XYZ file of C-alpha atoms in Angstrom:
717
model
C 20.320 26.255 -36.528
C 17.485 24.272 -35.010
C 14.391 25.799 -33.435
C 15.875 25.467 -29.969
C 18.937 24.085 -28.230
C 18.713 20.926 -26.134
C 22.115 21.359 -24.505
C 20.656 21.049 -21.000
C 18.332 18.127 -21.784
C 21.189 16.243 -23.435
C 22.881 15.944 -20.046
C 19.934 13.821 -18.862
C 20.764 11.269 -21.544
C 23.811 10.358 -19.430
C 21.685 9.238 -16.452
C 22.431 5.702 -15.314
C 20.832 2.740 -13.571
C 18.285 3.737 -10.942
C 18.364 7.478 -11.594
C 15.137 9.361 -12.344
C 14.715 10.763 -15.845
C 12.252 13.644 -16.095
C 11.080 15.276 -19.287
C 8.760 14.940 -22.262
C 7.971 11.905 -24.367
C 10.269 12.711 -27.270
C 13.255 12.918 -24.895
C 12.273 9.644 -23.273
C 12.386 7.976 -26.703
C 15.916 9.286 -27.217
C 17.055 7.920 -23.869
C 15.357 4.573 -24.577
C 17.273 4.244 -27.853
C 20.586 4.632 -26.045
C 19.537 2.174 -23.316
C 18.664 -0.363 -26.018
C 22.132 -0.486 -27.578
C 21.187 1.195 -30.846
C 24.016 1.325 -33.415
C 22.718 3.968 -35.810
C 19.899 6.510 -36.013
C 18.676 8.525 -38.987
C 15.594 10.400 -40.021
C 13.979 13.465 -41.463
C 12.588 16.211 -39.267
C 8.894 17.056 -39.101
C 6.242 17.588 -36.443
C 5.801 15.980 -34.000
C 9.240 14.288 -33.988
C 11.516 17.173 -35.038
C 12.868 17.462 -31.515
C 14.079 13.852 -31.627
C 16.392 14.817 -34.474
C 17.398 18.057 -32.750
C 18.238 16.284 -29.482
C 20.404 13.734 -31.265
C 22.176 16.508 -33.150
C 22.983 18.215 -29.835
C 24.065 14.924 -28.238
C 27.098 14.337 -30.454
C 29.474 13.718 -27.513
C 27.096 11.193 -25.926
C 26.655 9.317 -29.209
C 30.397 9.317 -29.909
C 31.154 7.826 -26.488
C 28.709 4.995 -27.192
C 29.785 4.477 -30.798
C 26.369 5.415 -32.202
C 26.220 6.791 -35.744
C 23.671 9.551 -36.333
C 22.860 11.542 -39.413
C 20.094 13.808 -40.616
C 18.859 12.060 -43.745
C 18.145 13.865 -47.012
C 14.610 12.451 -46.995
C 12.465 9.815 -45.348
C 13.363 7.422 -48.164
C 17.054 7.930 -47.406
C 16.368 7.247 -43.737
C 14.390 4.072 -44.448
C 17.160 2.816 -46.726
C 19.597 3.131 -43.787
C 17.787 0.242 -42.121
C 19.280 -2.079 -44.735
C 22.269 -2.247 -42.358
C 20.115 -4.414 -40.105
C 19.210 -6.839 -42.900
C 22.501 -8.738 -42.989
C 24.078 -7.766 -39.668
C 22.925 -8.036 -36.014
C 22.984 -4.282 -35.474
C 20.116 -2.297 -34.037
C 19.002 0.713 -36.045
C 16.255 3.315 -35.677
C 14.912 5.952 -38.051
C 12.221 8.560 -37.596
C 9.973 10.882 -39.558
C 6.594 12.562 -39.675
C 3.790 10.315 -40.811
C 1.950 9.755 -43.008
C 3.665 12.222 -45.286
C 7.064 10.735 -44.483
C 5.883 7.143 -44.729
C 4.572 7.889 -48.213
C 8.072 8.949 -49.243
C 9.732 5.987 -47.518
C 7.281 3.298 -48.653
C 9.463 1.823 -51.413
C 12.380 1.208 -49.065
C 10.052 -0.081 -46.342
C 8.474 -2.600 -48.723
C 11.852 -4.031 -49.653
C 13.009 -4.017 -46.039
C 9.957 -5.871 -44.746
C 10.002 -8.363 -47.589
C 13.523 -9.619 -46.993
C 13.278 -9.188 -43.255
C 15.969 -8.144 -40.806
C 18.593 -9.778 -38.618
C 19.178 -6.888 -36.242
C 16.391 -4.919 -34.613
C 14.952 -2.291 -36.980
C 12.690 0.363 -35.454
C 10.767 3.030 -37.396
C 9.594 5.805 -35.063
C 6.541 7.387 -36.641
C 5.352 10.816 -35.524
C 1.649 10.093 -35.951
C 0.341 13.517 -36.983
C -3.405 12.951 -36.851
C -6.211 15.022 -35.395
C -6.890 18.596 -34.409
C -3.232 19.626 -34.215
C -2.261 18.040 -37.515
C -0.777 19.862 -40.485
C -1.148 17.146 -43.129
C -3.712 14.918 -44.786
C -5.711 12.837 -42.337
C -4.435 9.304 -42.806
C -3.091 6.580 -40.535
C 0.125 4.587 -40.535
C -1.857 1.426 -39.788
C -2.432 0.824 -43.503
C 1.320 0.788 -44.201
C 1.899 -1.668 -41.373
C -0.696 -4.058 -42.817
C 0.422 -3.570 -46.411
C 4.054 -4.438 -45.772
C 3.534 -6.604 -42.674
C 5.455 -4.474 -40.242
C 4.380 -4.697 -36.617
C 2.886 -1.458 -35.262
C 3.289 -0.413 -31.621
C 0.998 2.254 -30.148
C 2.070 2.667 -26.493
C 0.073 4.267 -23.714
C 1.035 7.960 -23.435
C 3.264 7.883 -20.379
C 7.040 7.818 -20.222
C 7.372 4.334 -18.712
C 5.218 2.805 -21.458
C 7.022 4.760 -24.189
C 10.465 3.620 -23.015
C 9.271 0.033 -22.681
C 7.835 0.167 -26.204
C 11.215 1.186 -27.645
C 12.993 -1.631 -25.832
C 10.291 -4.173 -26.688
C 10.243 -2.944 -30.284
C 13.870 -3.876 -30.870
C 13.397 -7.251 -29.195
C 10.208 -7.967 -31.166
C 11.956 -7.072 -34.402
C 14.804 -9.481 -33.698
C 12.515 -12.276 -32.472
C 10.387 -12.146 -35.642
C 12.998 -10.888 -38.160
C 10.555 -8.087 -38.986
C 10.930 -4.290 -38.866
C 8.719 -2.640 -36.250
C 6.901 0.699 -36.428
C 6.505 2.691 -33.225
C 3.666 5.178 -33.609
C 3.821 8.140 -31.255
C 1.013 10.661 -31.472
C 1.353 14.408 -30.977
C 0.204 14.195 -27.358
C 2.483 11.211 -26.713
C 5.529 13.103 -27.974
C 4.880 16.052 -25.689
C 3.489 14.373 -22.564
C 5.646 15.011 -19.482
C 6.551 12.550 -16.756
C 9.370 10.469 -15.338
C 10.818 6.967 -15.371
C 13.659 5.055 -13.775
C 16.620 5.144 -16.137
C 19.023 2.368 -17.056
C 22.635 2.527 -18.135
C 23.251 3.361 -21.769
C 24.569 0.418 -23.782
C 27.247 0.324 -26.403
C 26.202 -1.744 -29.455
C 27.078 -5.413 -29.018
C 27.939 -5.617 -32.713
C 29.317 -2.425 -34.227
C 28.956 -0.939 -37.673
C 32.728 -1.057 -38.020
C 32.656 -4.809 -37.482
C 29.973 -5.106 -40.124
C 31.933 -3.078 -42.686
C 35.150 -4.980 -42.015
C 33.423 -8.402 -42.087
C 30.918 -8.161 -44.955
C 28.144 -10.714 -45.149
C 25.856 -11.638 -48.003
C 22.682 -13.741 -47.919
C 20.965 -13.874 -51.288
C 17.800 -15.210 -49.644
C 17.226 -11.814 -48.026
C 17.470 -9.874 -51.290
C 14.141 -9.082 -52.948
C 14.535 -10.943 -56.236
C 12.685 -13.997 -57.576
C 12.560 -16.694 -56.377
C 13.493 -15.313 -52.926
C 10.625 -12.771 -53.057
C 8.083 -15.617 -53.173
C 9.800 -17.319 -50.245
C 9.587 -14.073 -48.284
C 5.810 -14.079 -48.487
C 5.670 -17.662 -47.247
C 8.137 -16.852 -44.468
C 6.040 -13.870 -43.372
C 2.978 -16.036 -42.880
C 4.521 -19.245 -41.550
C 7.466 -18.005 -39.459
C 7.549 -14.287 -38.761
C 3.885 -13.783 -37.861
C 3.702 -16.745 -35.413
C 7.015 -15.659 -33.876
C 5.686 -12.125 -33.351
C 2.423 -13.365 -31.816
C 4.301 -15.678 -29.449
C 6.633 -12.855 -28.375
C 3.793 -10.373 -27.797
C 1.850 -12.882 -25.705
C 4.889 -14.014 -23.721
C 6.046 -10.458 -22.929
C 2.447 -9.307 -22.293
C 2.900 -6.234 -24.474
C -0.855 -5.660 -24.529
C -2.439 -4.836 -21.172
C -5.676 -5.557 -19.297
C -7.129 -3.114 -16.773
C -10.249 -3.002 -14.645
C -12.265 -5.968 -13.338
C -11.635 -9.389 -14.836
C -15.337 -9.970 -15.451
C -18.099 -7.733 -16.744
C -21.063 -7.609 -19.064
C -19.297 -5.127 -21.303
C -15.731 -4.109 -22.075
C -13.673 -1.615 -24.040
C -10.950 -2.463 -26.543
C -8.740 0.510 -27.307
C -5.513 1.539 -28.996
C -2.742 2.191 -26.492
C -2.400 5.776 -27.643
C -6.062 6.391 -26.761
C -5.665 5.259 -23.142
C -5.343 8.702 -21.526
C -8.343 10.100 -23.389
C -10.524 7.090 -22.617
C -9.576 7.191 -18.942
C -10.348 10.905 -18.785
C -13.773 10.266 -20.339
C -14.496 7.413 -17.902
C -13.375 9.625 -15.031
C -15.845 12.335 -16.028
C -18.560 9.671 -16.148
C -17.690 8.379 -12.679
C -16.398 5.037 -14.034
C -12.701 5.563 -13.287
C -10.559 7.467 -10.803
C -7.508 9.678 -11.186
C -5.228 6.746 -10.309
C -6.228 4.742 -13.373
C -8.644 2.346 -11.707
C -11.484 1.536 -14.087
C -14.904 0.104 -13.291
C -15.045 -1.263 -16.848
C -12.785 -4.038 -18.227
C -10.212 -2.591 -20.655
C -8.050 -4.358 -23.235
C -5.294 -1.940 -24.256
C -3.630 -2.641 -27.597
C -0.079 -1.386 -27.161
C 0.476 -3.513 -30.264
C -2.040 -2.214 -32.785
C -0.898 -4.712 -35.416
C -0.898 -7.692 -35.486
C -4.041 -8.533 -33.561
C -3.476 -11.270 -30.977
C -6.495 -13.464 -31.636
C -6.356 -15.536 -28.433
C -6.153 -12.469 -26.197
C -8.976 -10.753 -28.040
C -11.225 -13.816 -27.843
C -10.473 -14.280 -24.147
C -11.459 -10.677 -23.483
C -14.660 -10.741 -25.541
C -16.062 -14.137 -24.672
C -18.806 -14.024 -22.062
C -19.480 -10.329 -22.564
C -22.696 -8.994 -24.037
C -20.877 -6.248 -25.931
C -17.518 -4.578 -26.401
C -16.756 -1.101 -27.676
C -13.822 -0.738 -30.082
C -12.213 2.673 -29.601
C -10.206 3.196 -32.779
C -9.216 6.693 -33.851
C -9.301 7.520 -37.560
C -10.571 5.690 -40.581
C -10.959 3.133 -42.029
C -11.696 1.064 -38.925
C -9.036 -1.603 -39.584
C -9.014 -3.115 -36.084
C -12.791 -3.112 -35.757
C -13.161 -4.957 -39.065
C -10.621 -7.556 -37.936
C -12.449 -7.931 -34.627
C -15.764 -8.590 -36.412
C -14.093 -11.200 -38.626
C -12.421 -12.920 -35.673
C -15.583 -13.210 -33.605
C -17.666 -14.480 -36.513
C -15.056 -17.124 -37.365
C -14.988 -18.266 -33.739
C -18.820 -18.148 -33.588
C -18.743 -15.770 -30.611
C -21.933 -13.718 -30.297
C -20.497 -10.734 -28.432
C -21.897 -7.534 -29.922
C -19.209 -5.191 -31.315
C -19.769 -1.451 -31.382
C -17.360 1.149 -32.643
C -17.858 3.513 -35.521
C -21.616 3.125 -35.177
C -21.401 5.108 -31.934
C -18.130 6.982 -32.371
C -17.184 9.335 -35.225
C -16.003 7.742 -38.457
C -13.023 10.098 -38.496
C -11.445 12.931 -36.581
C -9.663 13.093 -33.259
C -11.382 11.377 -30.352
C -11.144 13.955 -27.597
C -12.679 13.433 -24.171
C -16.026 15.120 -25.067
C -16.315 12.990 -28.198
C -15.574 9.822 -26.234
C -18.024 10.712 -23.467
C -20.819 10.941 -26.012
C -19.934 7.578 -27.603
C -19.338 5.807 -24.286
C -22.624 7.078 -22.913
C -24.517 5.751 -25.932
C -22.744 2.383 -25.555
C -23.546 2.035 -21.850
C -27.121 3.275 -22.349
C -27.651 0.402 -24.783
C -25.705 -2.439 -23.174
C -25.044 -1.637 -19.498
C -27.364 1.101 -18.250
C -26.680 0.126 -14.638
C -23.100 1.424 -14.916
C -24.352 4.953 -15.487
C -26.392 4.966 -12.288
C -28.698 7.924 -11.732
C -26.534 10.446 -13.538
C -28.228 13.539 -14.940
C -28.136 13.847 -18.713
C -24.945 15.307 -20.137
C -25.161 19.000 -20.991
C -26.070 19.821 -24.555
C -23.917 22.385 -26.343
C -26.746 23.369 -28.712
C -28.311 26.087 -26.496
C -24.903 27.734 -26.115
C -24.320 27.783 -29.852
C -27.832 29.131 -30.393
C -27.278 32.016 -27.973
C -27.748 35.255 -29.976
C -24.790 36.835 -28.155
C -22.535 33.990 -29.284
C -23.801 34.344 -32.848
C -23.231 38.086 -32.779
C -19.696 37.572 -31.503
C -18.976 35.101 -34.304
C -20.112 37.701 -36.840
C -17.816 40.364 -35.390
C -14.697 38.323 -34.635
C -13.178 37.084 -37.911
C -11.617 33.683 -38.366
C -7.862 33.644 -37.900
C -6.309 31.346 -40.488
C -2.716 30.195 -40.157
C -0.280 32.634 -41.710
C 3.286 33.812 -42.024
C 5.191 34.956 -38.946
C 5.889 38.608 -38.265
C 8.616 39.769 -40.604
C 8.605 36.542 -42.639
C 10.688 37.021 -45.813
C 8.204 34.944 -47.788
C 5.391 37.451 -47.364
C 6.877 40.028 -49.805
C 7.307 37.284 -52.418
C 3.577 36.725 -52.552
C 2.829 40.421 -52.324
C 4.888 40.756 -55.514
C 2.922 37.907 -57.076
C -0.336 39.713 -56.311
C 1.003 42.866 -57.970
C 1.970 40.873 -61.067
C -1.437 39.215 -61.041
C -3.060 42.643 -61.120
C -1.055 43.542 -64.229
C -0.853 40.241 -66.161
C -3.937 38.462 -64.876
C -4.311 35.313 -62.805
C -1.968 32.372 -63.446
C -2.157 28.742 -62.407
C 0.039 28.331 -59.316
C 1.166 24.912 -58.071
C 2.046 25.127 -54.384
C 4.279 22.933 -52.243
C 4.751 21.801 -48.660
C 6.344 24.367 -46.377
C 5.709 27.780 -44.839
C 5.000 29.182 -48.304
C 1.843 27.065 -48.373
C 0.243 29.779 -46.219
C 0.060 31.854 -49.404
C -3.012 29.797 -50.284
C -4.884 31.523 -47.450
C -5.865 35.202 -47.083
C -4.688 37.815 -47.760
C -2.826 36.349 -50.757
C -5.169 33.568 -51.924
C -2.493 32.162 -54.232
C -2.087 28.497 -55.132
C -4.316 25.855 -56.649
C -2.768 22.516 -55.607
C -0.207 20.917 -53.329
C 0.901 17.357 -54.058
C 3.866 16.722 -51.769
C 7.212 17.891 -50.496
C 9.317 19.152 -53.403
C 6.608 18.324 -55.930
C 5.322 21.835 -56.631
C 6.976 22.185 -60.062
C 6.181 18.568 -60.921
C 2.534 19.390 -60.195
C 2.607 21.916 -63.027
C 4.172 19.565 -65.581
C 0.842 18.723 -67.246
C 0.486 22.393 -68.215
C 3.537 22.304 -70.476
C 1.433 23.211 -73.497
C 1.227 26.144 -75.888
C -0.755 28.874 -74.176
C -0.841 32.627 -73.657
C 0.156 32.205 -70.014
C 2.838 30.224 -68.211
C 2.161 28.172 -65.085
C 3.937 29.166 -61.882
C 5.134 26.707 -59.276
C 6.487 27.371 -55.803
C 8.918 25.230 -53.833
C 10.938 25.774 -50.653
C 14.626 25.142 -50.131
C 13.836 22.195 -47.848
C 11.623 20.613 -50.493
C 14.209 21.390 -53.164
C 16.933 19.346 -51.451
C 14.509 16.701 -50.193
C 13.066 15.710 -53.521
C 12.639 18.711 -55.785
C 16.027 18.913 -57.506
C 15.498 15.727 -59.483
C 11.738 15.180 -59.388
C 10.726 18.757 -60.118
C 13.566 20.834 -61.587
C 15.281 17.922 -63.335
C 11.965 16.788 -64.721
C 11.278 20.304 -66.010
C 14.661 20.487 -67.758
C 14.330 17.034 -69.286
C 10.853 17.755 -70.665
C 11.683 21.331 -71.743
C 8.912 22.775 -69.641
C 8.259 26.463 -70.222
C 6.913 27.303 -66.778
C 8.221 29.481 -63.956
C 9.695 27.825 -60.879
C 10.002 29.984 -57.769
C 12.308 28.502 -55.119
C 11.940 30.109 -51.695
C 15.346 30.008 -49.992
C 15.195 31.039 -46.324
C 18.509 29.398 -45.382
C 16.987 26.580 -43.298
C 14.354 23.873 -43.357
C 12.273 26.513 -41.594
C 8.873 24.810 -41.455
C 10.286 21.797 -39.588
C 12.105 23.832 -36.948
C 15.012 25.631 -38.601
C 17.396 22.754 -39.286
C 20.395 23.337 -41.555
C 20.298 22.054 -45.124
C 22.790 21.957 -47.997
C 22.221 25.592 -48.968
C 22.307 26.979 -45.412
C 24.682 29.909 -45.174
C 25.769 29.377 -41.580
C 28.875 27.428 -40.601
C 28.041 23.958 -39.327
C 30.916 21.900 -37.912
C 28.975 18.646 -38.321
C 27.463 19.201 -41.782
C 28.493 20.399 -45.223
C 26.590 23.612 -46.007
C 26.870 26.709 -48.254
C 26.020 24.864 -51.480
C 23.992 27.414 -53.535
C 20.702 26.353 -55.049
C 21.570 28.401 -58.152
C 24.643 26.239 -58.799
C 22.564 23.075 -58.413
C 19.886 24.094 -60.925
C 22.465 25.337 -63.408
C 24.310 22.061 -62.992
C 21.338 20.073 -64.308
C 20.753 22.342 -67.264
C 18.575 25.317 -66.313
C 19.574 28.256 -68.524
C 17.279 31.042 -67.250
C 18.119 31.567 -63.560
C 17.696 34.657 -61.398
C 18.952 35.056 -57.823
C 17.315 37.610 -55.509
C 19.180 38.002 -52.224
C 16.672 40.281 -50.510
C 13.070 39.220 -50.879
C 11.902 42.359 -49.035
C 12.620 44.297 -52.233
C 9.058 43.892 -53.475
C 9.630 45.958 -56.605
C 12.547 43.761 -57.687
C 10.579 40.605 -56.898
C 7.674 41.931 -58.969
C 9.833 42.889 -61.944
C 11.764 39.595 -61.933
C 8.594 37.537 -61.813
C 7.085 39.631 -64.588
C 10.199 39.084 -66.710
C 9.987 35.320 -66.198
C 6.350 35.279 -67.267
C 6.863 37.412 -70.394
C 10.335 36.537 -71.725
C 10.553 34.948 -75.154
C 13.200 32.503 -73.925
C 11.927 28.929 -73.780
C 12.537 26.313 -71.111
C 12.118 26.421 -67.330
C 12.614 29.800 -65.663
C 13.953 29.503 -62.115
C 13.859 32.330 -59.565
C 15.710 31.704 -56.294
C 14.322 34.180 -53.762
C 16.573 34.290 -50.690
C 16.265 35.902 -47.272
C 16.900 34.417 -43.855
C 13.931 32.998 -41.951
C 12.951 35.792 -39.563
C 12.239 33.441 -36.659
C 15.713 31.970 -36.881
C 17.230 35.388 -37.437
C 15.581 36.765 -34.306
C 16.716 33.749 -32.288
C 20.247 34.488 -33.436
C 20.265 38.293 -33.425
C 18.271 39.185 -30.310
C 20.685 37.566 -27.799
C 23.620 39.219 -29.593
C 21.863 42.605 -29.569
C 20.888 42.398 -25.898
C 24.388 41.316 -24.923
C 25.898 44.265 -26.772
C 23.465 46.735 -25.154
C 24.223 45.302 -21.730
C 27.935 45.742 -22.431
C 27.376 49.439 -23.136
C 27.815 49.373 -26.899
C 25.922 51.796 -29.126
C 23.217 49.769 -30.855
C 20.483 50.886 -33.235
C 17.102 49.156 -33.558
C 14.770 50.018 -36.398
C 11.072 50.526 -35.784
C 8.380 51.310 -38.296
C 5.198 53.252 -37.832
C 2.260 54.803 -39.669
C 1.577 58.534 -39.740
C -2.146 58.563 -39.061
C -2.442 62.097 -40.439
C -1.246 60.804 -43.827
C -2.888 57.347 -43.800
C -6.098 57.326 -45.807
C -7.500 54.203 -44.136
C -7.875 52.148 -47.319
C -5.855 49.303 -45.715
C -4.326 48.220 -49.020
C -1.041 47.766 -47.160
C -2.663 45.154 -44.922
C -4.283 43.386 -47.863
C -0.900 43.145 -49.598
C 1.079 42.159 -46.502
C -1.049 40.471 -43.868
C 1.718 40.876 -41.276
C 0.441 40.129 -37.731
C 2.073 43.345 -36.518
C -0.091 45.399 -38.908
C -3.428 46.329 -37.408
C -5.955 49.156 -37.421
C -6.920 51.790 -34.909
C -9.601 54.456 -34.755
C -8.690 58.093 -35.156
C -10.314 61.236 -33.786
C -10.129 62.899 -37.205
C -13.759 63.754 -38.088
C -12.917 63.615 -41.793
C -11.940 59.936 -41.628
C -14.673 57.351 -41.271
C -12.387 54.310 -41.535
C -9.757 53.321 -38.946
C -6.157 53.951 -39.962
C -3.357 51.413 -40.183
C -1.119 50.884 -37.160
C 1.982 48.847 -36.327
C 2.215 47.189 -32.899
C 5.202 46.317 -30.735
C 5.643 42.861 -32.247
C 7.184 44.513 -35.333
C 10.716 43.268 -36.040
C 11.605 46.093 -38.416
C 11.772 44.082 -41.632
C 10.388 47.034 -43.613
C 8.098 44.925 -45.773
C 5.021 47.069 -45.140
C 6.778 50.147 -46.475
C 8.212 48.211 -49.410
C 4.763 46.932 -50.327
C 3.312 50.420 -50.146
C 6.071 51.806 -52.347
C 5.841 49.031 -54.919
C 2.074 49.330 -55.098
C 2.224 53.147 -55.098
C -0.188 53.239 -52.190
C 0.828 56.036 -49.839
C 3.786 57.622 -48.017
C 2.301 57.095 -44.558
C 4.947 54.597 -43.397
C 7.995 55.928 -41.601
C 11.069 54.452 -39.977
C 12.429 55.463 -36.588
C 15.838 54.448 -35.253
C 15.919 53.636 -31.536
C 19.448 54.169 -30.246
C 20.661 52.278 -27.184
C 23.640 53.709 -25.282
C 23.673 56.883 -27.425
C 26.882 58.865 -27.848
C 27.253 62.580 -27.175
C 26.769 63.267 -30.869
C 23.544 61.257 -30.852
C 22.192 63.300 -27.948
C 23.191 66.585 -29.598
C 21.518 65.640 -32.892
C 18.383 64.547 -31.018
C 18.175 67.963 -29.352
C 18.616 69.733 -32.703
C 15.920 67.613 -34.347
C 13.554 68.164 -31.435
C 14.102 71.937 -31.572
C 13.498 72.111 -35.340
C 10.396 69.920 -35.186
C 9.076 71.906 -32.242
C 9.572 75.175 -34.107
C 7.726 73.877 -37.161
C 4.853 72.553 -35.057
C 4.449 75.882 -33.223
C 4.519 77.815 -36.508
C 1.867 75.529 -37.977
C -0.358 75.957 -34.944
C -0.029 79.759 -35.075
C -1.239 79.839 -38.678
C -4.373 77.792 -38.088
C -7.627 79.658 -38.534
C -9.962 79.161 -35.607
C -13.639 79.533 -36.463
C -16.033 80.693 -33.752
C -18.427 78.095 -32.409
């Protein structure tokens, strides 16, 4: 069950020649693949390209009509290995994943692919997750492109350029026998617009033809002496062929006046931000007309030396706008100009930040400094740009920052992973602190308040492997955490298998929420829902037992905090040696609500009797110590002031975002905090019996309240 359905958008994939396609960038990429005659598509979901996988999964009928094979790969490495189909056969293939995390996983396959080269077009669509909205380490895919000599496209963020980049990418790959990377940034994936569609194409050479007519060319297999020939071929044939193709097709673009004292060289993906900055400075208009010469690198690698020299020669200075670090393009530009003995001054990271996302305010500051130095006349008589320092120094702003706390990322309301870490905190209180190796996934939020659990995270499915060095005699056992997505991606062999083989004595906690939840709720091998296109319902417990784990515990309701606590305590204190695996299972609450809410509302609308659970806090009983919040951290748990003169602290409260998971009450019970939590059943379409019982309860409660009030002693003022 993916995060959302694309049933409506899928219909747009059927648009033909001359029709207008409207939507976001990720959908435009999907349409471009079909227009390009792609034969197969694979990949692994992850922001910002998860929707590409979800759209293809929903477009089964469209793909079947065209004869396109699609599958959700077990990992990025599995996806990259798919491209081997394009090594021997003239079939076009595309794979996708989140970078750079995914490219790290896929790098072995990519190295072999790029060494031998390809016959058919091979396109790697990289979701470039860099900058303020990123969720991973801040690295760039550019290094992988240079390392393995794969051409890297970085199109301008508009739908026409994105579609053209996909089509050009396949053609460039075939012209140079080299796989091509298409980097699409977060903003590129989600930009909206339109383009004129073309007819979808069936593959000219099908996978069935390839299977039935096998071909073998030993010169494309990465073994000596062919591997040495590959390197020579890269330099003497593939590179020149790529350069010739890029120049002939004019993949890079020039904007603004042909002549000028200064110019700007920029990555294609930075075009919108640069134009916005120039617009604010009065050097461009809303239609894209620039007063400054621009050289837009829709091909970030390789550099086209002749085009770069032609742009720079005769100019006093150029500014290289390159997001991220190291400054690979800027270094190459310096080398090129020095070798050609061209004296054009190059600025870049001396005026722009060494790292971080280059937003419009950041670019305005750097561009202003560049023009102040090299072309002051372009700035005219503009007043100085406003300085943010006085605002930040405002005492009211400082006071507000002291009052309003930071809001770190955290678990969703009702998340079944929250009680797992509440149980870990309770065990920590009893047995002391343990080393905890974390993993990639929603459970990584446990590192942040209120849990503050976890010391390291080394990669998807590598949590238990991260604890392998601690397999030594000690009074405590290390704990490692891994999600079900990471388990099937890489963790079964690399983490659990490694632990079994090396007789590790640690505790492995596998969080099973029935989906690859962090990437959008896609089904995986252990998903418990029926999936007509995939094989599911393969228990994690069976898998770990199958590779030799002896001590295994399955918990099918993580909200039972007491059971979670006791099971974890048993794992940490048992005399049994070897890895201890706890599989903690409950359905992802986001996916559950997406599934249950429409069913519930439909039943209520049909007149059926339906019961919805709500939880609350009795403020007369609540002591205001807020231990429940510290052990839960649920967004629906808050505080409110009370009129009780005997209570100085605000009491706990539950707002309307509560989904009725019951975790707050479970935490309170397990921690022996207080009985202030209560549950109320809201009945829709009540029966006659329900109404009668409600009247009886109301009468009894009213009687007790009146009796209590009559017995109160009223002291004179």
